[in-house]
mmCIF file of C-alpha atoms in Angstrom:
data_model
loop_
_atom_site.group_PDB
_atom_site.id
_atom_site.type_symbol
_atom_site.label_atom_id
_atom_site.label_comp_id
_atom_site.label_asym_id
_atom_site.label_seq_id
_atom_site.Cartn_x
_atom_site.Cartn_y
_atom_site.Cartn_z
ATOM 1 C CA UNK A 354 18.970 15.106 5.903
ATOM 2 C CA UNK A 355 16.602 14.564 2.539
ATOM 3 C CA UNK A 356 13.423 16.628 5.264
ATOM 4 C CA UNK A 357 11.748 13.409 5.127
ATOM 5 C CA UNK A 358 10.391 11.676 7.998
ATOM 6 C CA UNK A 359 13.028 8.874 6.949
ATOM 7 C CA UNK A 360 15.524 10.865 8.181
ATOM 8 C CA UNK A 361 15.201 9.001 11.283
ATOM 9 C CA UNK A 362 16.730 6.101 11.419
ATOM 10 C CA UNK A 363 14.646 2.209 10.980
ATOM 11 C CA UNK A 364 11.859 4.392 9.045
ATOM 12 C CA UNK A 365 10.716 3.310 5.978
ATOM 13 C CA UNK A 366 7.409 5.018 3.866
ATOM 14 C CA UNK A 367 5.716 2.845 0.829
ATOM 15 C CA UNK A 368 2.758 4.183 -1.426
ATOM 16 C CA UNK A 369 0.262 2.245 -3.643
ATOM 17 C CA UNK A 370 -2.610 4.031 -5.006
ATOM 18 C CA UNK A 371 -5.089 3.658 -8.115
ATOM 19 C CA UNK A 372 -5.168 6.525 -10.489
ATOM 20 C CA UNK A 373 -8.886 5.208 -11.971
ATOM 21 C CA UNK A 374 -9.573 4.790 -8.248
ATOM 22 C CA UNK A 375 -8.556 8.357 -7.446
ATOM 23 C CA UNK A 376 -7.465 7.137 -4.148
ATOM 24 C CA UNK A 377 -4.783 5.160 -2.313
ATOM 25 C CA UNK A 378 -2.384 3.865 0.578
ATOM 26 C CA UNK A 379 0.677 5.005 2.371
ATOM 27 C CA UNK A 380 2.569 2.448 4.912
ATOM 28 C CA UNK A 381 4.908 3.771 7.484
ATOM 29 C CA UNK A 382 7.043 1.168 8.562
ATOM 30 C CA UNK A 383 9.351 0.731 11.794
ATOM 31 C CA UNK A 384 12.295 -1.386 10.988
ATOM 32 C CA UNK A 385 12.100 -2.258 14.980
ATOM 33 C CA UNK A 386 9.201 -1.745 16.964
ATOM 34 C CA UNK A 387 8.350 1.538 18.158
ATOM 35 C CA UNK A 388 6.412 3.049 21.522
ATOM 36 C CA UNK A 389 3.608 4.715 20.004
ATOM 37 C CA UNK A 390 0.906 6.738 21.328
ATOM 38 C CA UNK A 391 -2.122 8.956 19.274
ATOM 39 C CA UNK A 392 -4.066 12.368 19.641
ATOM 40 C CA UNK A 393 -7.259 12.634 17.502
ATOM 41 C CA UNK A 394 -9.111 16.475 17.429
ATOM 42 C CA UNK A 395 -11.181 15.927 14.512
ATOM 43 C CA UNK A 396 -15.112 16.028 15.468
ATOM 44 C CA UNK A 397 -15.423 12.790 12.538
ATOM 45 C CA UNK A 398 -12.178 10.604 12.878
ATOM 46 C CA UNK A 399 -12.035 7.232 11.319
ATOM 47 C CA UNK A 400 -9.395 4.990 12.924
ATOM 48 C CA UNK A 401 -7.963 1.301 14.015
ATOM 49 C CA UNK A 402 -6.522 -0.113 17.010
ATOM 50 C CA UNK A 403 -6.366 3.559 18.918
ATOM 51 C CA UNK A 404 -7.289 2.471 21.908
ATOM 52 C CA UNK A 405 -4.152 -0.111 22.538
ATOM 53 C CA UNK A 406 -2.211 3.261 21.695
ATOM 54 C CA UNK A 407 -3.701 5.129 24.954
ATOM 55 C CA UNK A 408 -1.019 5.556 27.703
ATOM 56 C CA UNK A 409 -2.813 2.915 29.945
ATOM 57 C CA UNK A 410 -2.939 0.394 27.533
ATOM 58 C CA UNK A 411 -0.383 -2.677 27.862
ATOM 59 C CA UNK A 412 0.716 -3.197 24.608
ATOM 60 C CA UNK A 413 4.141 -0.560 24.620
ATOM 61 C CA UNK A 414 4.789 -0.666 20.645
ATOM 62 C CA UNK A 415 3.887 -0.921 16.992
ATOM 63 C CA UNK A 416 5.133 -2.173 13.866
ATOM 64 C CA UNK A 417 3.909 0.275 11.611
ATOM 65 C CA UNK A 418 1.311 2.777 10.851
ATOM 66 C CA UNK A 419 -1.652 2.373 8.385
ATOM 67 C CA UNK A 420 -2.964 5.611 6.114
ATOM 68 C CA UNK A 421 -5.610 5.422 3.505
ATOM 69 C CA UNK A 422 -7.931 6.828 2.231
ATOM 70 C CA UNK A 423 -11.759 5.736 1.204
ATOM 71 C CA UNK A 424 -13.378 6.818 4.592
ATOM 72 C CA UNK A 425 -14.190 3.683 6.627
ATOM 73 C CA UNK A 426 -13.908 1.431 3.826
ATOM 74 C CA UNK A 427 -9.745 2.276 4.337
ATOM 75 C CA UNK A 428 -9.764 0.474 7.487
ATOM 76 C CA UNK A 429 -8.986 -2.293 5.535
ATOM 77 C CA UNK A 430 -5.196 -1.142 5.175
ATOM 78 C CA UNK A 431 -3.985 -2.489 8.145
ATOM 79 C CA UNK A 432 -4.508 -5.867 7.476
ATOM 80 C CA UNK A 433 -2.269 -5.937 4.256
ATOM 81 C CA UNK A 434 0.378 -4.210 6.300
ATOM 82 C CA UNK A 435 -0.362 -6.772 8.654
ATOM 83 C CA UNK A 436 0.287 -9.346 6.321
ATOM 84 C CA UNK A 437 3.374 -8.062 4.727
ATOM 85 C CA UNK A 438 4.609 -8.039 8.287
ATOM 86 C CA UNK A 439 3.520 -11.343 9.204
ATOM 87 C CA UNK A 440 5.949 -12.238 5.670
ATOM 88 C CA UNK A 441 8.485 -11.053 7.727
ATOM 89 C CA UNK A 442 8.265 -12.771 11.392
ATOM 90 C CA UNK A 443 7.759 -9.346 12.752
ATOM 91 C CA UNK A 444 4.762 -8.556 15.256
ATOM 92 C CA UNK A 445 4.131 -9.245 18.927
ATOM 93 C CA UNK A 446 5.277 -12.570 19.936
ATOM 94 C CA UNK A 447 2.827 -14.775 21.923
ATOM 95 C CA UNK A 448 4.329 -17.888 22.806
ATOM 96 C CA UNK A 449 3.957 -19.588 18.552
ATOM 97 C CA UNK A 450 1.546 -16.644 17.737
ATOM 98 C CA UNK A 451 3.116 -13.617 15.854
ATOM 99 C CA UNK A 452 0.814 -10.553 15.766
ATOM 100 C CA UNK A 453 1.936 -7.580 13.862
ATOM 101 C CA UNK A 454 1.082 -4.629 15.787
ATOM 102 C CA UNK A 455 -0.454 -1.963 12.927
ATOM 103 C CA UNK A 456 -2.758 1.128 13.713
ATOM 104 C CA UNK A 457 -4.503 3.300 10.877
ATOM 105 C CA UNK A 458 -6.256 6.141 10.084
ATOM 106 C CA UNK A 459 -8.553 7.013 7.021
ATOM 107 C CA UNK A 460 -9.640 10.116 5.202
ATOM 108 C CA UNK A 461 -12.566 10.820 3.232
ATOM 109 C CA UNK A 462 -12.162 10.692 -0.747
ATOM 110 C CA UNK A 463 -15.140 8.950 -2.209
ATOM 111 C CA UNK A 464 -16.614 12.079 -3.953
ATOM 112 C CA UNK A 465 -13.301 12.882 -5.954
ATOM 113 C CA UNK A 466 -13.940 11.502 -9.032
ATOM 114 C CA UNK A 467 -12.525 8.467 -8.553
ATOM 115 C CA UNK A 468 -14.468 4.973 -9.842
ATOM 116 C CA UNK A 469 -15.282 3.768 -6.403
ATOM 117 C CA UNK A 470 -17.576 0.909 -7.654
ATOM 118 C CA UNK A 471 -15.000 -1.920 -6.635
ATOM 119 C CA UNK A 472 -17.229 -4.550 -6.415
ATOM 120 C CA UNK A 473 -17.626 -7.036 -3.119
ATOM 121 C CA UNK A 474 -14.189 -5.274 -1.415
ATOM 122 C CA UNK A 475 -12.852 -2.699 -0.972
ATOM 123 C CA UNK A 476 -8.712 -2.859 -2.918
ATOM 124 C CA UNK A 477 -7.490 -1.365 0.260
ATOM 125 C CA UNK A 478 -5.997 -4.199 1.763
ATOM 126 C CA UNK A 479 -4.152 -4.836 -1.207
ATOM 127 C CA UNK A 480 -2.864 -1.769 -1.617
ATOM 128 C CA UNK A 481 -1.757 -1.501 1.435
ATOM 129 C CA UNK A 482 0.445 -4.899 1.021
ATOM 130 C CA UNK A 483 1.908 -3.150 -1.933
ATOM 131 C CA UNK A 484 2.372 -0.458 -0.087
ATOM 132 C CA UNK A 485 4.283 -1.598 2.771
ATOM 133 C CA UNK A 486 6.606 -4.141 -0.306
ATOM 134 C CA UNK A 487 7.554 -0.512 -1.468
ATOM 135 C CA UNK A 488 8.695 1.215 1.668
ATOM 136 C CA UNK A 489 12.134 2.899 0.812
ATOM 137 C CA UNK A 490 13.976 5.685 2.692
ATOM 138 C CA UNK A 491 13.100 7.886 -0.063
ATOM 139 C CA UNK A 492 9.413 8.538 -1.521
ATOM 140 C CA UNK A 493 7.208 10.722 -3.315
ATOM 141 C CA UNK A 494 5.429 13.683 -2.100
ATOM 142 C CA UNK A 495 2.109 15.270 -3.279
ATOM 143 C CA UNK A 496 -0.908 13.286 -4.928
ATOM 144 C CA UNK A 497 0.714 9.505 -4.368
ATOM 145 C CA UNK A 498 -0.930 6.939 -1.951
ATOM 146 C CA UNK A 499 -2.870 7.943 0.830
ATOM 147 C CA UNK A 500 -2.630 11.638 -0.503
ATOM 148 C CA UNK A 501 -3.642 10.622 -4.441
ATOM 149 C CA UNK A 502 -7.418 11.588 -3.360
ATOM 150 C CA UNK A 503 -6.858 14.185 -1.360
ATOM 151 C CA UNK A 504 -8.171 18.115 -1.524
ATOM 152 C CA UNK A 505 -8.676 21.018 0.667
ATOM 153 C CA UNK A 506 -11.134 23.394 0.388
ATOM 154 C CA UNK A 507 -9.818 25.984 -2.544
ATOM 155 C CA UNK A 508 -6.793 23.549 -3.790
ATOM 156 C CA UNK A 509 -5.831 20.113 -4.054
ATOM 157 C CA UNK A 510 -4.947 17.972 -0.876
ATOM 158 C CA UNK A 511 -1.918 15.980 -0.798
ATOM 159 C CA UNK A 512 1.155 13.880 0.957
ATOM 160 C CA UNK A 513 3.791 15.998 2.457
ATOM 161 C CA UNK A 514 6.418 15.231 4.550
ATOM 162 C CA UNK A 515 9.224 17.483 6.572
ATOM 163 C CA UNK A 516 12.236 16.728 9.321
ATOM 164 C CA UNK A 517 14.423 18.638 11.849
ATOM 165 C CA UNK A 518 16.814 18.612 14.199
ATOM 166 C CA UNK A 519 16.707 20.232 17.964
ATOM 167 C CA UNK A 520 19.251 22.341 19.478
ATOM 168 C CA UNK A 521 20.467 18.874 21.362
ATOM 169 C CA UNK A 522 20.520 17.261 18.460
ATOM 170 C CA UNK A 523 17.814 14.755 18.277
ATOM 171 C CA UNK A 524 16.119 14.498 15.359
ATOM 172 C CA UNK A 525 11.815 14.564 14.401
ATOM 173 C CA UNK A 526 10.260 14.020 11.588
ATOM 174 C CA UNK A 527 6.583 14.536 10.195
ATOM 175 C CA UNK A 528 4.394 12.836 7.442
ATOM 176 C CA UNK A 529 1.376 14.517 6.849
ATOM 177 C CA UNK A 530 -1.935 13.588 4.213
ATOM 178 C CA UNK A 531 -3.773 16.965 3.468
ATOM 179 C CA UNK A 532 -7.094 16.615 3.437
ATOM 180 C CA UNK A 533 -8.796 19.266 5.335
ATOM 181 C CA UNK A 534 -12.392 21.009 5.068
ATOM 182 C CA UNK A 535 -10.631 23.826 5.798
ATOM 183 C CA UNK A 536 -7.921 26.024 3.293
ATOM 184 C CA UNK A 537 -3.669 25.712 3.613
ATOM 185 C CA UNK A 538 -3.046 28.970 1.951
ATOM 186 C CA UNK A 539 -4.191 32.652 2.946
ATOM 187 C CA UNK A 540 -7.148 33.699 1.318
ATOM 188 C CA UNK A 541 -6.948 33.376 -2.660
ATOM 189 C CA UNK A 542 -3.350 33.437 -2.872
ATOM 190 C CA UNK A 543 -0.390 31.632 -3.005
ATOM 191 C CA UNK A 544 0.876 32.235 0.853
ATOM 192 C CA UNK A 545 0.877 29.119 3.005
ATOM 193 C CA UNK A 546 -0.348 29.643 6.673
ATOM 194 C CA UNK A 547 2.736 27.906 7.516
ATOM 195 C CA UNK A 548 5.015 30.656 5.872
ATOM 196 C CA UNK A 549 6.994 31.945 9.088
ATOM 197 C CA UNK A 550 8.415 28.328 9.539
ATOM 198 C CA UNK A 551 9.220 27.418 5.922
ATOM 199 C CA UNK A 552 13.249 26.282 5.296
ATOM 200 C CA UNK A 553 15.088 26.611 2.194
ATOM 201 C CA UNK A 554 12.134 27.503 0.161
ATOM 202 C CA UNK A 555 10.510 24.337 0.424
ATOM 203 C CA UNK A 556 6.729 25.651 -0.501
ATOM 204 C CA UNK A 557 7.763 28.060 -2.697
ATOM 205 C CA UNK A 558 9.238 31.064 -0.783
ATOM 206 C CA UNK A 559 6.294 33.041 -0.843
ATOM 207 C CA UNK A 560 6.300 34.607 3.166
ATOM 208 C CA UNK A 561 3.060 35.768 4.170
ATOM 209 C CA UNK A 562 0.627 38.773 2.810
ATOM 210 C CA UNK A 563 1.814 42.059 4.034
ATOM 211 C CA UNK A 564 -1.174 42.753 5.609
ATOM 212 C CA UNK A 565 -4.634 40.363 6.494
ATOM 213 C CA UNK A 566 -8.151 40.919 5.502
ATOM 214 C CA UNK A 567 -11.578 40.587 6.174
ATOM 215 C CA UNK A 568 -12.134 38.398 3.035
ATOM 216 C CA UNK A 569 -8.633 36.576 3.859
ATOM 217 C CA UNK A 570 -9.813 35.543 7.310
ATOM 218 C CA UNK A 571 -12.973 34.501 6.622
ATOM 219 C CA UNK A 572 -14.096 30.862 6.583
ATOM 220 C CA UNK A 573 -13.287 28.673 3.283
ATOM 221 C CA UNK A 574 -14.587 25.326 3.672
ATOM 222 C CA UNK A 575 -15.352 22.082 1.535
ATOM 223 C CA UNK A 576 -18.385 21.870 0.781
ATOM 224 C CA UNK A 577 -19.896 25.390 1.795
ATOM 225 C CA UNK A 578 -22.573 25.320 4.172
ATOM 226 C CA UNK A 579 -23.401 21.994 2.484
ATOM 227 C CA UNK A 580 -20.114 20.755 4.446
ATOM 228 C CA UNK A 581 -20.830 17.207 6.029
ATOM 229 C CA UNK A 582 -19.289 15.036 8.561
ATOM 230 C CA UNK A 583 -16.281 12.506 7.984
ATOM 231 C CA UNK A 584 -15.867 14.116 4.320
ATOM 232 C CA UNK A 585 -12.097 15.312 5.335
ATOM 233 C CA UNK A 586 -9.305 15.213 7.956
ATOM 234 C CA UNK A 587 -5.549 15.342 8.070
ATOM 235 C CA UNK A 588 -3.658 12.414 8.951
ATOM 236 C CA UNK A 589 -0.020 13.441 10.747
ATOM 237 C CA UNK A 590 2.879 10.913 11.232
ATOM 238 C CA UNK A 591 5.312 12.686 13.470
ATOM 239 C CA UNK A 592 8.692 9.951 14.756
ATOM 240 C CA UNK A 593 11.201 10.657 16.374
ATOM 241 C CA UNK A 594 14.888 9.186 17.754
ATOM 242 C CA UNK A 595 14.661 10.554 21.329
ATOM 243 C CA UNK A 596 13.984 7.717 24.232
ATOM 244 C CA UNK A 597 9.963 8.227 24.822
ATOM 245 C CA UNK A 598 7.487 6.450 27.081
ATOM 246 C CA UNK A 599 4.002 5.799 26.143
ATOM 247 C CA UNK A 600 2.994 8.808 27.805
ATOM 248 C CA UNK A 601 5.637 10.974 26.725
ATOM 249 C CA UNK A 602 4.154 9.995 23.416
ATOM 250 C CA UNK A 603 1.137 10.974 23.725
ATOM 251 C CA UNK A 604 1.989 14.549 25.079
ATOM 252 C CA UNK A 605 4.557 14.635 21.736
ATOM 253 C CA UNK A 606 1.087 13.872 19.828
ATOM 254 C CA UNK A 607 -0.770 16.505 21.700
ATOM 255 C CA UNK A 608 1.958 19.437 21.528
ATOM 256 C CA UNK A 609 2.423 18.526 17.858
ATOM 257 C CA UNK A 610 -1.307 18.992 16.962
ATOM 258 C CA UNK A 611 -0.139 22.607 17.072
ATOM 259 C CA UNK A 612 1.671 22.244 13.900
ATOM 260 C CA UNK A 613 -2.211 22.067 12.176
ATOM 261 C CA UNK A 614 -3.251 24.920 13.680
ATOM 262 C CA UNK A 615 -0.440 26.890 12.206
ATOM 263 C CA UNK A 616 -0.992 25.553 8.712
ATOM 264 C CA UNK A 617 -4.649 25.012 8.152
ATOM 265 C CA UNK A 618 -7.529 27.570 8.260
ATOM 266 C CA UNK A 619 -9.748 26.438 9.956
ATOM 267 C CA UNK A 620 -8.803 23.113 12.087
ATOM 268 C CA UNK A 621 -10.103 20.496 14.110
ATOM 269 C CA UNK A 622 -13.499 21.218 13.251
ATOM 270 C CA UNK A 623 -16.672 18.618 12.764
ATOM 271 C CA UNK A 624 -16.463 17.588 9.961
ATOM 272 C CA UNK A 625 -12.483 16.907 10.195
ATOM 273 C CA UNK A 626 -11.301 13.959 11.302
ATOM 274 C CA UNK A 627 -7.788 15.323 12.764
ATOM 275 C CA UNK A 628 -5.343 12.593 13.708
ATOM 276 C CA UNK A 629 -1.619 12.779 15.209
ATOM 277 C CA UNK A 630 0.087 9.454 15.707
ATOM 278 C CA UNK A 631 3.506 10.301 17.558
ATOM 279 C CA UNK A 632 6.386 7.158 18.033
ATOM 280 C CA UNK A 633 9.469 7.124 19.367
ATOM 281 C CA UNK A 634 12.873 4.957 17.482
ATOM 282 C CA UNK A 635 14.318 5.184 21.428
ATOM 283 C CA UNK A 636 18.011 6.012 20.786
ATOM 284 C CA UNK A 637 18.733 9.413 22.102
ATOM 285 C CA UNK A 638 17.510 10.526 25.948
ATOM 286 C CA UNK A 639 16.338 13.623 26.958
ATOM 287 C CA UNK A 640 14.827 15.283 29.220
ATOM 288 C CA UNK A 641 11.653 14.428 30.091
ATOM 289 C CA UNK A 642 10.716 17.923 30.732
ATOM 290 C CA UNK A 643 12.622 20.544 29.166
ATOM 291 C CA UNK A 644 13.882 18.025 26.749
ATOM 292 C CA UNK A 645 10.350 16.842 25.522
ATOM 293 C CA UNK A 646 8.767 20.739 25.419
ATOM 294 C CA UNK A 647 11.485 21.504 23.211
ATOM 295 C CA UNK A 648 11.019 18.235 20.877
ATOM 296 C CA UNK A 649 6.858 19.116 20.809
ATOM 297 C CA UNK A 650 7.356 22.601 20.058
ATOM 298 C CA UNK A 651 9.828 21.339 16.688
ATOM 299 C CA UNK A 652 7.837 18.621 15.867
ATOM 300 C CA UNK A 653 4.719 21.110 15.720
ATOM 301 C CA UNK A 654 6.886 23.158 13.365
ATOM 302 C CA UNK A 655 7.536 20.337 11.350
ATOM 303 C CA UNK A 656 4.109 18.905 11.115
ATOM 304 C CA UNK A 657 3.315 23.006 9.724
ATOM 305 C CA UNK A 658 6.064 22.286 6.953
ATOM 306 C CA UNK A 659 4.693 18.823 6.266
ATOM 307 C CA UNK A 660 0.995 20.100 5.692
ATOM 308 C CA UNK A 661 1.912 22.997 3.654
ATOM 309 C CA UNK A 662 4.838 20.828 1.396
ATOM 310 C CA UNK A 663 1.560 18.345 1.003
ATOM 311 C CA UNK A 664 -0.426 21.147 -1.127
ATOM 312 C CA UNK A 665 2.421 22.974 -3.031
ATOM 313 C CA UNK A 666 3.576 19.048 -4.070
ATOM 314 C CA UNK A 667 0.016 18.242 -5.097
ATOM 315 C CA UNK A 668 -1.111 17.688 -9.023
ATOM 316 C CA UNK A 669 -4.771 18.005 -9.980
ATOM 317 C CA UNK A 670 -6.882 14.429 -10.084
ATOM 318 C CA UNK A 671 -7.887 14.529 -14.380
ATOM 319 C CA UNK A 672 -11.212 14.584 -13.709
ATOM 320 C CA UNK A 673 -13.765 17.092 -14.298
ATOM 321 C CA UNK A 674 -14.326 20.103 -12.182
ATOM 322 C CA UNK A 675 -11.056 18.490 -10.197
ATOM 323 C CA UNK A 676 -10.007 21.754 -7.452
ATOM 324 C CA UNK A 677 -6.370 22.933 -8.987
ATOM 325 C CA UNK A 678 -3.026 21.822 -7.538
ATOM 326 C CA UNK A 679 -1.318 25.232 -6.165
ATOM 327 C CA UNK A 680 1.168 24.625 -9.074
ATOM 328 C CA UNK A 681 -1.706 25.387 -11.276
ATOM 329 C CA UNK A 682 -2.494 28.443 -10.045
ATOM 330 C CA UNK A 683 0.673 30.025 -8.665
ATOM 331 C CA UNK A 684 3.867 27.819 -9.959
#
């Protein structure tokens, strides 16, 4: 187990990002196709081909899953995965038409720093292509592809990923890109929200404050009171190897939104654009009650890791007035 969502089995996570651009692409890719299914909370959400991922929707399964950032313009991403795919013969088949089967989501960094002035279009496309070229068992964590841009609202945002196992022995793992209007530590220190499900260290060790606040609970958001829609979100991978349906999916997606709400402070609020894809590799049953409650309830514990291994992985953008990485402040 390397705690990366590539611990399962046929999945395979590329970056490509711009450093002048401040921004970038991840590309999660399914060696096979996989059944899919999405659960968005955010109040501003930006994404592509959701609605042939809702439970009464024919098309069963995807080829791989689009995450970018530069707000709307990132939609873009989809269609280089698309046509890295399409390289490979892989998509749905329609008697000679091949159709790779790609959903994305985007987050907000166009007021990082970054030289967004691109010209006619947008490089996400591109990126994305190069993204999905690069897709290895093992990647980087913190500021790389669809993370590079990314900040919360006291420290920088960034790519984090975590896996597990259940009692049964099926296995879940989470991607996550960290870009929330709300905070993923306690107050102004270094303790992660997600503290009482940290392994091995893996944010630092730091447990939680031995007692809460006033000032520790109160609201610290991007942007103040000045905080406007569609200028965040967190984007959440979560795959596992257990046999799903499409609607089994989706209640994985939903149960596993939980893991947000145990590492970020505040969640799901307007100006978020909260997004939980959930797919399934299909090689271990279970059951599709007990067996499924018990695979939500670890994923959500994994998606908490994910989130909080996204900010203590994160380095500062070099720009000026750039929010710290945790690693300046506490490491």
């Amino acid at each position: 187990m390397k705690n990366l969502i590539t611990d399962i089995s046929g999945v395979r996570v590329g970056h490509a990002d711009d450093a002048t651009l401040a921004s970038g692409v991840t590309a999660v890719i399914f060696d096979s196709p996989a059944v899919a299914s999405i659960d968005v909370r955010g109040g501003g959400p930006g994404t592509r081909e959701d609605g042939l991922l809702k439970p009464e929707s024919t098309v069963q399964e995807i080829d791989a899953i689009a995450l970018s950032g530069g707000s709307a313009l990132g939609l873009d991403a989809a269609g280089g995965i698309q046509a890295w795919l399409a390289e490979q013969g892989r998509g749905l088949r329609i008697r000679e038409a091949v159709i790779p089967i790609v959903p994305g989501a985007i987050c907000f960094d166009l007021l990082n720093g970054g030289d967004k002035a691109w010209g006619r279009f947008p490089p996400y496309r591109d990126l994305a292509y190069a993204a999905a070229r690069a897709a290895r068992d093992d990647f980087a964590l913190g500021s790389v592809g669809a993370g590079l841009g990314a900040t919360t609202a006291n420290l920088k945002g960034g790519l984090g990923s975590a896996s597990a196992q259940t009692d049964g022995g099926v296995t879940v793992g989470a991607l996550a890109v960290v870009n929330a209007v709300g905070s993923v530590t306690v107050g102004d220190g270094p303790w992660f929200w997600a503290a009482p499900f940290e392994q091995n260290d893996e944010f630092g060790g730091r447990g939680l404050p031995p007692s809460f606040t006033p000032d520790m609970l109160r609201a610290r958001l991007k942007g103040g009171p000045q905080a406007t829609p569609s200028e965040n979100t967190t984007l959440v991978v979560v795959v596992t190897d257990a046999v799903l349906t499409k609607s089994q999916a989706k209640r994985l997606a939903m149960i596993a939104q939980t893991g947000m709400a145990r590492a970020i402070y505040p969640v799901h609020a307007p100006t978020d654009g909260d997004v939980v894809y959930a797919a399934a590799t299909g090689r271990k049953p279970i059951d599709p009650q007990f067996g499924l409650t018990e695979l939500g309830m670890v994923a959500a514990n994994t998606v908490a890791r994910a989130i909080a291994r996204g900010v203590y992985s994160a380095t500062a953008l070099p720009f000026l007035g750039a929010l710290p990485a945790w690693s300046d402040r506490f490491g």
